[in-house]
Amino acid sequence: MSPPSSSSPTHSDSDSLSSPTRLSLSLSDGSEDQLDRLQQVELARTTPMSQWRAGTVQAWLEVVMAMPMYIRTCSENVKSGKVLLGLTDEDLELGLGVSSLMHRRKLRLAIEDYRDAENGRGLSKAADMDHHWVAKAWLSDVGLPQYSQAFHNHLVDGRLLNSLTRRDLERHLNITKKFHQVSLLLGIELLHLLNFDKEALQARRIQCEHQNVDPLVWTSHRVIKWIRDIDLKEFAENLLNSGVHGAVMVLDPTFNTDAMATALGIPSNKHMVRRHLVEEMKTLIASCRSDAKQDCERLGLGTPPTLLRQNSVGRSPSSTGRHTDDEGSLRRRAVKPPAGFSPKARTGRDLSCHSSYGSLPREARDQTPPRTEGSPIRGYTSIEVTNV
């Protein structure tokens, strides 16, 4: 992607004025002020952050980041984009009054992303995913829409989603069911495999909507459709809000036919029905799991069983917990990332206040040193589906 300039947009289409997030706020200052604010948003879309004036910073915070609650303190303290680029976590908390850890992390990840755009890499694909899309579309796709309000309250966008660990899900989003945690983390891992490219994900889903192929990308709704197609429709509704989606079926090696039968509510004495499910899952999943394993190994993510055996993100089981809550949550995986997932600490670039986490997915990045055996990926644990 070409370096950002005043004449070359640094943002993706998600930052356009037609995006639901950008138009979600009703600016009530009057038509002239509203027009000025929209013009400032356009400036934020088309110019590097270092060139922003105070008005553009405020418009970006209010409309693009959906954080109007911090406008007053921002207008009093942040007078340019250059100042914004240098803000630390302490500045955000004490200077801007951002008391929410998740809100601070969202801002820091966004600032880091814009800093990379200044260096000519362009914004990450995760920038295309606003918090409305995550809370509504993505959670529905993974079969856990019941957590939509929690994700919406924390303004979880694509960048913030990329940073979530199991500890974050439990502590900040109040998701305590272990299988639901694994379901969400595997949904995020699928996004990693596709470089956070929404269009690529949707294209693959369209291709398999009416064919029983490529189950890795299946939404929870598509899994339910498949259950009906294999003549188990009387059990299909039991998968609603269960968190069973394609990435769980393919990437979680502990999710076998017994786990699916339990999720479906098939009684243990229905031996012939369960035998039918065994054959159908074998036909659907076997080859796809092999392909997924090869993809994970090629991208440096490890094999799916490795994914599910790891402890907290970025730390080996023997490491000591000396990090703060936010640092531990943000610390990136100590592995060779896929193309376009290079952690900051491995590139030699100045991390400043962002030292506790790595970069977002990119279209093109230098490869990092290979993963060492046993190095962790995400906060996965092998979980039985009985927690559904």
mmCIF file of C-alpha atoms in Angstrom:
data_model
loop_
_atom_site.group_PDB
_atom_site.id
_atom_site.type_symbol
_atom_site.label_atom_id
_atom_site.label_comp_id
_atom_site.label_asym_id
_atom_site.label_seq_id
_atom_site.Cartn_x
_atom_site.Cartn_y
_atom_site.Cartn_z
ATOM 1 C CA MET A 1 0.000 0.000 0.000
ATOM 2 C CA SER A 2 1.406 3.402 -0.908
ATOM 3 C CA PRO A 3 2.533 5.837 1.799
ATOM 4 C CA PRO A 4 -0.194 8.141 3.097
ATOM 5 C CA SER A 5 -0.217 11.693 1.883
ATOM 6 C CA SER A 6 -2.598 14.600 1.824
ATOM 7 C CA SER A 7 -3.826 13.454 -1.565
ATOM 8 C CA SER A 8 -3.782 9.693 -0.903
ATOM 9 C CA PRO A 9 -6.280 8.220 1.561
ATOM 10 C CA THR A 10 -4.670 6.406 4.487
ATOM 11 C CA HIS A 11 -7.903 4.678 5.427
ATOM 12 C CA SER A 12 -10.014 1.890 4.105
ATOM 13 C CA ASP A 13 -13.632 2.133 3.059
ATOM 14 C CA SER A 14 -14.669 1.593 6.669
ATOM 15 C CA ASP A 15 -13.583 5.137 7.427
ATOM 16 C CA SER A 16 -15.820 6.600 4.736
ATOM 17 C CA LEU A 17 -18.751 8.745 5.704
ATOM 18 C CA SER A 18 -21.156 6.044 4.579
ATOM 19 C CA SER A 19 -20.051 3.640 7.309
ATOM 20 C CA PRO A 20 -22.694 3.050 10.011
ATOM 21 C CA THR A 21 -20.212 3.909 12.743
ATOM 22 C CA ARG A 22 -19.276 7.188 11.157
ATOM 23 C CA LEU A 23 -22.903 8.250 10.908
ATOM 24 C CA SER A 24 -24.039 6.684 14.167
ATOM 25 C CA LEU A 25 -23.788 9.874 16.167
ATOM 26 C CA SER A 26 -26.373 12.627 15.907
ATOM 27 C CA LEU A 27 -24.408 15.863 15.907
ATOM 28 C CA SER A 28 -26.745 18.393 17.463
ATOM 29 C CA ASP A 29 -24.579 21.509 17.371
ATOM 30 C CA GLY A 30 -26.413 22.937 14.371
ATOM 31 C CA SER A 31 -26.138 22.356 10.655
ATOM 32 C CA GLU A 32 -23.017 24.464 10.105
ATOM 33 C CA ASP A 33 -21.140 22.809 12.949
ATOM 34 C CA GLN A 34 -22.327 19.424 11.780
ATOM 35 C CA LEU A 35 -21.066 20.087 8.261
ATOM 36 C CA ASP A 36 -17.736 21.240 9.663
ATOM 37 C CA ARG A 37 -17.452 18.099 11.746
ATOM 38 C CA LEU A 38 -18.108 15.872 8.724
ATOM 39 C CA GLN A 39 -15.483 17.805 6.785
ATOM 40 C CA GLN A 40 -13.048 17.205 9.632
ATOM 41 C CA VAL A 41 -13.825 13.486 9.496
ATOM 42 C CA GLU A 42 -13.030 13.567 5.779
ATOM 43 C CA LEU A 43 -9.693 15.200 6.610
ATOM 44 C CA ALA A 44 -9.002 12.405 9.086
ATOM 45 C CA ARG A 45 -9.762 9.917 6.322
ATOM 46 C CA THR A 46 -7.447 11.475 3.752
ATOM 47 C CA THR A 47 -4.487 12.908 5.683
ATOM 48 C CA PRO A 48 -1.804 11.443 7.967
ATOM 49 C CA MET A 49 -2.479 11.817 11.683
ATOM 50 C CA SER A 50 0.644 13.942 12.146
ATOM 51 C CA GLN A 51 -0.984 16.660 10.010
ATOM 52 C CA TRP A 52 -4.249 16.821 11.950
ATOM 53 C CA ARG A 53 -5.358 19.972 13.722
ATOM 54 C CA ALA A 54 -7.405 20.007 16.923
ATOM 55 C CA GLY A 55 -10.754 19.928 15.087
ATOM 56 C CA THR A 56 -9.791 16.853 13.098
ATOM 57 C CA VAL A 57 -8.590 15.074 16.250
ATOM 58 C CA GLN A 58 -11.927 15.764 17.952
ATOM 59 C CA ALA A 59 -13.958 14.661 14.924
ATOM 60 C CA TRP A 60 -11.942 11.441 14.690
ATOM 61 C CA LEU A 61 -12.458 10.704 18.375
ATOM 62 C CA GLU A 62 -16.182 11.429 18.244
ATOM 63 C CA VAL A 63 -17.231 9.944 14.921
ATOM 64 C CA VAL A 64 -14.578 7.430 13.828
ATOM 65 C CA MET A 65 -13.722 6.036 17.272
ATOM 66 C CA ALA A 66 -17.294 6.517 18.597
ATOM 67 C CA MET A 67 -16.007 8.095 21.814
ATOM 68 C CA PRO A 68 -17.831 11.421 22.199
ATOM 69 C CA MET A 69 -17.630 11.095 25.979
ATOM 70 C CA TYR A 70 -13.980 12.158 25.847
ATOM 71 C CA ILE A 71 -14.416 15.168 23.567
ATOM 72 C CA ARG A 72 -14.287 17.849 26.262
ATOM 73 C CA THR A 73 -11.018 16.733 27.833
ATOM 74 C CA CYS A 74 -9.572 16.043 24.395
ATOM 75 C CA SER A 75 -10.369 19.567 23.196
ATOM 76 C CA GLU A 76 -8.694 20.965 26.303
ATOM 77 C CA ASN A 77 -5.515 18.896 26.055
ATOM 78 C CA VAL A 78 -4.882 17.524 22.551
ATOM 79 C CA LYS A 79 -4.325 20.278 20.025
ATOM 80 C CA SER A 80 -2.842 18.306 17.134
ATOM 81 C CA GLY A 81 -2.359 14.861 15.656
ATOM 82 C CA LYS A 82 1.323 14.950 16.571
ATOM 83 C CA VAL A 83 0.351 15.176 20.229
ATOM 84 C CA LEU A 84 -2.144 12.332 19.730
ATOM 85 C CA LEU A 85 0.557 10.109 18.221
ATOM 86 C CA GLY A 86 2.679 10.517 21.345
ATOM 87 C CA LEU A 87 0.052 9.840 24.005
ATOM 88 C CA THR A 88 0.859 7.196 26.609
ATOM 89 C CA ASP A 89 -1.545 5.047 28.572
ATOM 90 C CA GLU A 90 -1.061 7.384 31.528
ATOM 91 C CA ASP A 91 -1.862 10.401 29.353
ATOM 92 C CA LEU A 92 -5.099 8.778 28.226
ATOM 93 C CA GLU A 93 -6.139 7.919 31.772
ATOM 94 C CA LEU A 94 -5.098 11.065 33.626
ATOM 95 C CA GLY A 95 -5.093 13.660 30.865
ATOM 96 C CA LEU A 96 -8.180 12.608 28.921
ATOM 97 C CA GLY A 97 -10.038 10.848 31.711
ATOM 98 C CA VAL A 98 -10.263 7.506 29.881
ATOM 99 C CA SER A 99 -10.777 5.304 32.936
ATOM 100 C CA SER A 100 -11.882 2.220 31.002
ATOM 101 C CA LEU A 101 -8.938 -0.099 30.366
ATOM 102 C CA MET A 102 -10.586 -1.409 27.201
ATOM 103 C CA HIS A 103 -11.237 2.083 25.865
ATOM 104 C CA ARG A 104 -7.606 3.045 26.504
ATOM 105 C CA ARG A 105 -6.416 -0.072 24.735
ATOM 106 C CA LYS A 106 -8.683 0.643 21.775
ATOM 107 C CA LEU A 107 -7.214 4.143 21.459
ATOM 108 C CA ARG A 108 -3.631 2.945 21.827
ATOM 109 C CA LEU A 109 -4.104 0.244 19.189
ATOM 110 C CA ALA A 110 -5.665 2.766 16.820
ATOM 111 C CA ILE A 111 -2.837 5.262 17.384
ATOM 112 C CA GLU A 112 -0.308 2.518 16.722
ATOM 113 C CA ASP A 113 -2.146 1.632 13.522
ATOM 114 C CA TYR A 114 -2.092 5.234 12.349
ATOM 115 C CA ARG A 115 1.602 5.466 13.202
ATOM 116 C CA ASP A 116 2.212 2.509 10.906
ATOM 117 C CA ALA A 117 0.148 4.238 8.221
ATOM 118 C CA GLU A 118 2.521 7.204 8.525
ATOM 119 C CA ASN A 119 5.374 4.813 7.768
ATOM 120 C CA GLY A 120 3.746 3.824 4.501
ATOM 121 C CA ARG A 121 2.101 0.546 5.443
ATOM 122 C CA GLY A 122 -1.462 1.793 5.407
ATOM 123 C CA LEU A 123 -4.049 0.981 8.026
ATOM 124 C CA SER A 124 -4.583 -2.647 8.974
ATOM 125 C CA LYS A 125 -7.471 -4.691 7.635
ATOM 126 C CA ALA A 126 -8.750 -4.801 11.201
ATOM 127 C CA ALA A 127 -9.487 -1.075 10.848
ATOM 128 C CA ASP A 128 -12.327 -2.061 8.508
ATOM 129 C CA MET A 129 -14.170 -3.661 11.426
ATOM 130 C CA ASP A 130 -15.996 -1.086 13.519
ATOM 131 C CA HIS A 131 -17.565 -1.921 16.863
ATOM 132 C CA HIS A 132 -21.055 -2.179 15.363
ATOM 133 C CA TRP A 133 -19.879 -4.907 12.981
ATOM 134 C CA VAL A 134 -18.131 -6.817 15.771
ATOM 135 C CA ALA A 135 -21.036 -6.594 18.236
ATOM 136 C CA LYS A 136 -23.747 -7.447 15.717
ATOM 137 C CA ALA A 137 -22.465 -9.299 12.651
ATOM 138 C CA TRP A 138 -19.384 -11.085 14.013
ATOM 139 C CA LEU A 139 -20.900 -12.261 17.294
ATOM 140 C CA SER A 140 -23.947 -13.506 15.404
ATOM 141 C CA ASP A 141 -21.689 -15.382 12.992
ATOM 142 C CA VAL A 142 -19.882 -17.205 15.807
ATOM 143 C CA GLY A 143 -23.212 -18.028 17.431
ATOM 144 C CA LEU A 144 -22.866 -15.905 20.558
ATOM 145 C CA PRO A 145 -25.122 -12.859 20.036
ATOM 146 C CA GLN A 146 -25.991 -12.854 23.729
ATOM 147 C CA TYR A 147 -22.713 -11.013 24.387
ATOM 148 C CA SER A 148 -23.463 -8.237 21.913
ATOM 149 C CA GLN A 149 -24.255 -5.630 24.555
ATOM 150 C CA ALA A 150 -21.023 -6.254 26.462
ATOM 151 C CA PHE A 151 -18.939 -5.933 23.288
ATOM 152 C CA HIS A 152 -20.880 -2.812 22.316
ATOM 153 C CA ASN A 153 -20.388 -1.210 25.739
ATOM 154 C CA HIS A 154 -16.635 -1.700 25.486
ATOM 155 C CA LEU A 155 -16.624 -0.457 21.865
ATOM 156 C CA VAL A 156 -14.777 -3.576 20.698
ATOM 157 C CA ASP A 157 -13.673 -2.954 17.131
ATOM 158 C CA GLY A 158 -11.435 -5.073 14.904
ATOM 159 C CA ARG A 159 -8.191 -3.859 16.430
ATOM 160 C CA LEU A 160 -9.397 -4.448 19.980
ATOM 161 C CA LEU A 161 -10.873 -7.814 19.003
ATOM 162 C CA ASN A 162 -7.445 -8.800 17.698
ATOM 163 C CA SER A 163 -5.919 -8.205 21.140
ATOM 164 C CA LEU A 164 -8.435 -10.116 23.267
ATOM 165 C CA THR A 165 -7.329 -13.014 25.431
ATOM 166 C CA ARG A 166 -9.281 -15.480 27.506
ATOM 167 C CA ARG A 167 -8.557 -13.363 30.583
ATOM 168 C CA ASP A 168 -9.999 -10.303 28.851
ATOM 169 C CA LEU A 169 -13.138 -12.205 27.928
ATOM 170 C CA GLU A 170 -13.691 -13.281 31.502
ATOM 171 C CA ARG A 171 -12.636 -10.159 33.395
ATOM 172 C CA HIS A 172 -13.832 -7.376 31.148
ATOM 173 C CA LEU A 173 -16.602 -8.913 29.041
ATOM 174 C CA ASN A 174 -17.983 -11.225 31.739
ATOM 175 C CA ILE A 175 -17.804 -14.344 29.554
ATOM 176 C CA THR A 176 -17.288 -17.151 32.053
ATOM 177 C CA LYS A 177 -18.264 -20.277 30.090
ATOM 178 C CA LYS A 178 -15.025 -21.900 28.956
ATOM 179 C CA PHE A 179 -16.423 -23.234 25.714
ATOM 180 C CA HIS A 180 -17.750 -19.785 24.803
ATOM 181 C CA GLN A 181 -14.288 -18.351 25.437
ATOM 182 C CA VAL A 182 -12.716 -20.954 23.146
ATOM 183 C CA SER A 183 -15.392 -20.322 20.518
ATOM 184 C CA LEU A 184 -14.623 -16.597 20.469
ATOM 185 C CA LEU A 185 -10.848 -17.102 20.399
ATOM 186 C CA LEU A 186 -11.128 -19.566 17.518
ATOM 187 C CA GLY A 187 -13.356 -17.086 15.707
ATOM 188 C CA ILE A 188 -10.563 -14.538 16.094
ATOM 189 C CA GLU A 189 -8.030 -17.120 14.904
ATOM 190 C CA LEU A 190 -10.055 -17.571 11.727
ATOM 191 C CA LEU A 191 -9.810 -13.834 11.138
ATOM 192 C CA HIS A 192 -6.034 -14.140 11.559
ATOM 193 C CA LEU A 193 -5.886 -16.901 8.976
ATOM 194 C CA LEU A 194 -7.643 -14.557 6.524
ATOM 195 C CA ASN A 195 -5.580 -11.488 7.496
ATOM 196 C CA PHE A 196 -8.713 -9.837 8.911
ATOM 197 C CA ASP A 197 -10.070 -9.458 5.386
ATOM 198 C CA LYS A 198 -13.863 -9.197 5.678
ATOM 199 C CA GLU A 199 -14.411 -9.367 1.935
ATOM 200 C CA ALA A 200 -12.342 -12.529 1.561
ATOM 201 C CA LEU A 201 -14.229 -14.148 4.424
ATOM 202 C CA GLN A 202 -17.594 -13.234 2.957
ATOM 203 C CA ALA A 203 -16.582 -14.445 -0.502
ATOM 204 C CA ARG A 204 -15.646 -17.864 0.843
ATOM 205 C CA ARG A 205 -18.887 -18.084 2.800
ATOM 206 C CA ILE A 206 -20.954 -17.285 -0.274
ATOM 207 C CA GLN A 207 -19.210 -20.055 -2.222
ATOM 208 C CA CYS A 208 -20.144 -22.695 0.356
ATOM 209 C CA GLU A 209 -23.612 -21.450 1.261
ATOM 210 C CA HIS A 210 -25.305 -24.207 -0.731
ATOM 211 C CA GLN A 211 -22.475 -26.734 -0.817
ATOM 212 C CA ASN A 212 -21.098 -28.722 2.089
ATOM 213 C CA VAL A 213 -17.516 -27.600 1.550
ATOM 214 C CA ASP A 214 -15.024 -25.315 3.333
ATOM 215 C CA PRO A 215 -16.593 -25.694 6.813
ATOM 216 C CA LEU A 216 -13.722 -23.693 8.353
ATOM 217 C CA VAL A 217 -15.497 -20.444 7.430
ATOM 218 C CA TRP A 218 -19.025 -21.558 8.258
ATOM 219 C CA THR A 219 -21.056 -19.328 10.509
ATOM 220 C CA SER A 220 -23.137 -20.791 13.315
ATOM 221 C CA HIS A 221 -26.196 -20.344 11.080
ATOM 222 C CA ARG A 222 -24.539 -22.344 8.303
ATOM 223 C CA VAL A 223 -23.736 -25.148 10.747
ATOM 224 C CA ILE A 224 -27.401 -25.248 11.778
ATOM 225 C CA LYS A 225 -28.389 -25.439 8.107
ATOM 226 C CA TRP A 226 -26.015 -28.385 7.646
ATOM 227 C CA ILE A 227 -27.542 -30.172 10.642
ATOM 228 C CA ARG A 228 -30.952 -29.805 9.004
ATOM 229 C CA ASP A 229 -29.566 -30.981 5.656
ATOM 230 C CA ILE A 230 -28.301 -34.241 7.186
ATOM 231 C CA ASP A 231 -31.787 -35.003 8.530
ATOM 232 C CA LEU A 232 -31.196 -33.999 12.145
ATOM 233 C CA LYS A 233 -33.489 -30.990 12.029
ATOM 234 C CA GLU A 234 -35.207 -31.932 15.287
ATOM 235 C CA PHE A 235 -31.930 -31.137 17.078
ATOM 236 C CA ALA A 236 -30.805 -28.123 15.015
ATOM 237 C CA GLU A 237 -32.328 -25.408 17.191
ATOM 238 C CA ASN A 238 -30.225 -26.571 20.136
ATOM 239 C CA LEU A 239 -27.203 -24.958 18.474
ATOM 240 C CA LEU A 240 -28.689 -21.461 18.723
ATOM 241 C CA ASN A 241 -26.489 -19.234 20.925
ATOM 242 C CA SER A 242 -24.169 -22.187 21.536
ATOM 243 C CA GLY A 243 -20.963 -20.846 19.986
ATOM 244 C CA VAL A 244 -20.624 -23.796 17.591
ATOM 245 C CA HIS A 245 -19.296 -22.475 14.280
ATOM 246 C CA GLY A 246 -17.035 -23.767 11.547
ATOM 247 C CA ALA A 247 -13.709 -22.739 13.076
ATOM 248 C CA VAL A 248 -14.606 -24.646 16.248
ATOM 249 C CA MET A 249 -15.451 -27.781 14.252
ATOM 250 C CA VAL A 250 -12.227 -27.626 12.253
ATOM 251 C CA LEU A 251 -9.592 -26.034 14.519
ATOM 252 C CA ASP A 252 -10.546 -27.552 17.872
ATOM 253 C CA PRO A 253 -9.350 -31.198 17.854
ATOM 254 C CA THR A 254 -11.317 -31.912 21.045
ATOM 255 C CA PHE A 255 -14.562 -31.027 19.279
ATOM 256 C CA ASN A 256 -15.470 -34.502 18.088
ATOM 257 C CA THR A 257 -18.767 -36.190 17.280
ATOM 258 C CA ASP A 258 -19.512 -36.774 20.963
ATOM 259 C CA ALA A 259 -19.065 -33.054 21.590
ATOM 260 C CA MET A 260 -21.357 -32.187 18.687
ATOM 261 C CA ALA A 261 -23.938 -34.727 19.842
ATOM 262 C CA THR A 262 -23.858 -33.178 23.307
ATOM 263 C CA ALA A 263 -24.281 -29.688 21.854
ATOM 264 C CA LEU A 264 -27.204 -30.927 19.770
ATOM 265 C CA GLY A 265 -28.813 -32.609 22.739
ATOM 266 C CA ILE A 266 -28.863 -36.068 21.160
ATOM 267 C CA PRO A 267 -29.526 -38.585 23.954
ATOM 268 C CA SER A 268 -26.691 -41.019 24.638
ATOM 269 C CA ASN A 269 -29.007 -43.984 24.032
ATOM 270 C CA LYS A 270 -29.709 -42.829 20.439
ATOM 271 C CA HIS A 271 -26.848 -44.959 19.123
ATOM 272 C CA MET A 272 -27.914 -45.093 15.483
ATOM 273 C CA VAL A 273 -28.502 -41.336 15.356
ATOM 274 C CA ARG A 274 -25.069 -40.720 16.829
ATOM 275 C CA ARG A 275 -23.536 -43.189 14.363
ATOM 276 C CA HIS A 276 -25.159 -41.227 11.545
ATOM 277 C CA LEU A 277 -23.616 -38.028 12.915
ATOM 278 C CA VAL A 278 -20.191 -39.712 13.082
ATOM 279 C CA GLU A 279 -20.275 -40.562 9.386
ATOM 280 C CA GLU A 280 -21.520 -37.133 8.327
ATOM 281 C CA MET A 281 -18.896 -35.281 10.383
ATOM 282 C CA LYS A 282 -16.161 -37.563 9.102
ATOM 283 C CA THR A 283 -17.145 -36.747 5.540
ATOM 284 C CA LEU A 284 -17.297 -33.021 6.211
ATOM 285 C CA ILE A 285 -14.365 -32.380 8.534
ATOM 286 C CA ALA A 286 -11.523 -34.842 7.871
ATOM 287 C CA SER A 287 -9.993 -33.259 4.774
ATOM 288 C CA CYS A 288 -10.658 -29.730 5.990
ATOM 289 C CA ARG A 289 -8.788 -30.362 9.255
ATOM 290 C CA SER A 290 -5.810 -31.587 7.285
ATOM 291 C CA ASP A 291 -5.873 -28.465 5.114
ATOM 292 C CA ALA A 292 -6.253 -26.207 8.162
ATOM 293 C CA LYS A 293 -3.276 -27.890 9.836
ATOM 294 C CA GLN A 294 -1.144 -27.202 6.771
ATOM 295 C CA ASP A 295 -2.308 -23.575 6.670
ATOM 296 C CA CYS A 296 -1.518 -23.067 10.352
ATOM 297 C CA GLU A 297 1.933 -24.568 9.952
ATOM 298 C CA ARG A 298 2.606 -22.536 6.815
ATOM 299 C CA LEU A 299 1.611 -19.321 8.586
ATOM 300 C CA GLY A 300 3.584 -20.113 11.718
ATOM 301 C CA LEU A 301 0.519 -20.521 13.935
ATOM 302 C CA GLY A 302 1.310 -24.106 14.906
ATOM 303 C CA THR A 303 -1.037 -27.032 14.470
ATOM 304 C CA PRO A 304 -4.568 -26.727 15.835
ATOM 305 C CA PRO A 305 -3.805 -29.055 18.797
ATOM 306 C CA THR A 306 -0.965 -26.685 19.726
ATOM 307 C CA LEU A 307 -3.337 -23.737 19.578
ATOM 308 C CA LEU A 308 -5.636 -25.306 22.114
ATOM 309 C CA ARG A 309 -2.992 -26.365 24.602
ATOM 310 C CA GLN A 310 -1.469 -22.948 25.291
ATOM 311 C CA ASN A 311 -1.698 -20.842 28.396
ATOM 312 C CA SER A 312 -2.060 -17.080 28.446
ATOM 313 C CA VAL A 313 -0.955 -15.097 25.421
ATOM 314 C CA GLY A 314 2.725 -14.513 24.896
ATOM 315 C CA ARG A 315 3.904 -16.438 27.984
ATOM 316 C CA SER A 316 5.093 -19.984 28.477
ATOM 317 C CA PRO A 317 3.510 -22.010 31.288
ATOM 318 C CA SER A 318 6.629 -21.528 33.409
ATOM 319 C CA SER A 319 6.834 -17.751 33.084
ATOM 320 C CA THR A 320 6.074 -15.569 36.039
ATOM 321 C CA GLY A 321 3.192 -13.161 36.004
ATOM 322 C CA ARG A 322 5.047 -9.906 36.442
ATOM 323 C CA HIS A 323 3.027 -7.896 33.974
ATOM 324 C CA THR A 324 0.245 -5.527 34.799
ATOM 325 C CA ASP A 325 -3.280 -6.566 33.850
ATOM 326 C CA ASP A 326 -3.185 -4.586 30.626
ATOM 327 C CA GLU A 327 0.337 -5.622 29.698
ATOM 328 C CA GLY A 328 -0.436 -9.290 30.177
ATOM 329 C CA SER A 329 -3.578 -8.974 28.102
ATOM 330 C CA LEU A 330 -1.830 -7.210 25.255
ATOM 331 C CA ARG A 331 1.404 -9.143 25.086
ATOM 332 C CA ARG A 332 1.582 -10.745 21.661
ATOM 333 C CA ARG A 333 2.225 -14.336 20.722
ATOM 334 C CA ALA A 334 5.877 -15.337 20.763
ATOM 335 C CA VAL A 335 5.719 -17.073 17.400
ATOM 336 C CA LYS A 336 6.469 -16.422 13.802
ATOM 337 C CA PRO A 337 3.314 -14.622 12.653
ATOM 338 C CA PRO A 338 1.600 -14.985 9.303
ATOM 339 C CA ALA A 339 2.637 -12.658 6.505
ATOM 340 C CA GLY A 340 1.469 -9.270 7.650
ATOM 341 C CA PHE A 341 1.461 -10.023 11.405
ATOM 342 C CA SER A 342 4.886 -8.866 12.513
ATOM 343 C CA PRO A 343 5.128 -8.055 16.240
ATOM 344 C CA LYS A 344 6.588 -4.644 16.940
ATOM 345 C CA ALA A 345 9.235 -5.950 19.288
ATOM 346 C CA ARG A 346 10.793 -8.006 16.481
ATOM 347 C CA THR A 347 11.076 -5.179 13.972
ATOM 348 C CA GLY A 348 13.353 -2.946 16.003
ATOM 349 C CA ARG A 349 10.945 -0.019 15.802
ATOM 350 C CA ASP A 350 10.333 2.265 18.740
ATOM 351 C CA LEU A 351 7.439 0.926 20.787
ATOM 352 C CA SER A 352 7.092 3.783 23.295
ATOM 353 C CA CYS A 353 3.810 3.287 25.169
ATOM 354 C CA HIS A 354 2.821 0.427 22.882
ATOM 355 C CA SER A 355 5.562 -1.937 23.967
ATOM 356 C CA SER A 356 3.155 -4.421 25.495
ATOM 357 C CA TYR A 357 1.520 -5.548 22.276
ATOM 358 C CA GLY A 358 2.312 -6.150 18.657
ATOM 359 C CA SER A 359 1.057 -4.943 15.348
ATOM 360 C CA LEU A 360 -2.191 -5.575 13.565
ATOM 361 C CA PRO A 361 -2.518 -7.609 10.390
ATOM 362 C CA ARG A 362 -0.934 -6.052 7.304
ATOM 363 C CA GLU A 363 -1.016 -6.795 3.624
ATOM 364 C CA ALA A 364 2.759 -7.183 3.470
ATOM 365 C CA ARG A 365 5.404 -7.421 6.180
ATOM 366 C CA ASP A 366 8.894 -8.767 6.628
ATOM 367 C CA GLN A 367 8.979 -12.255 8.058
ATOM 368 C CA THR A 368 10.100 -12.633 11.658
ATOM 369 C CA PRO A 369 12.341 -15.333 13.179
ATOM 370 C CA PRO A 370 10.717 -18.767 13.243
ATOM 371 C CA ARG A 371 8.681 -19.983 16.183
ATOM 372 C CA THR A 372 10.399 -22.014 18.870
ATOM 373 C CA GLU A 373 8.883 -25.319 19.887
ATOM 374 C CA GLY A 374 6.131 -24.914 22.442
ATOM 375 C CA SER A 375 5.847 -21.150 22.184
ATOM 376 C CA PRO A 376 2.324 -19.939 22.895
ATOM 377 C CA ILE A 377 -0.306 -18.636 20.504
ATOM 378 C CA ARG A 378 -3.391 -17.519 22.367
ATOM 379 C CA GLY A 379 -5.141 -18.221 25.630
ATOM 380 C CA TYR A 380 -6.628 -21.473 24.451
ATOM 381 C CA THR A 381 -7.284 -24.446 26.661
ATOM 382 C CA SER A 382 -8.672 -27.794 25.583
ATOM 383 C CA ILE A 383 -12.312 -27.506 26.655
ATOM 384 C CA GLU A 384 -15.064 -30.052 26.453
ATOM 385 C CA VAL A 385 -18.300 -28.845 24.868
ATOM 386 C CA THR A 386 -20.300 -29.865 27.920
ATOM 387 C CA ASN A 387 -19.907 -26.250 29.026
ATOM 388 C CA VAL A 388 -22.112 -25.066 26.148
#
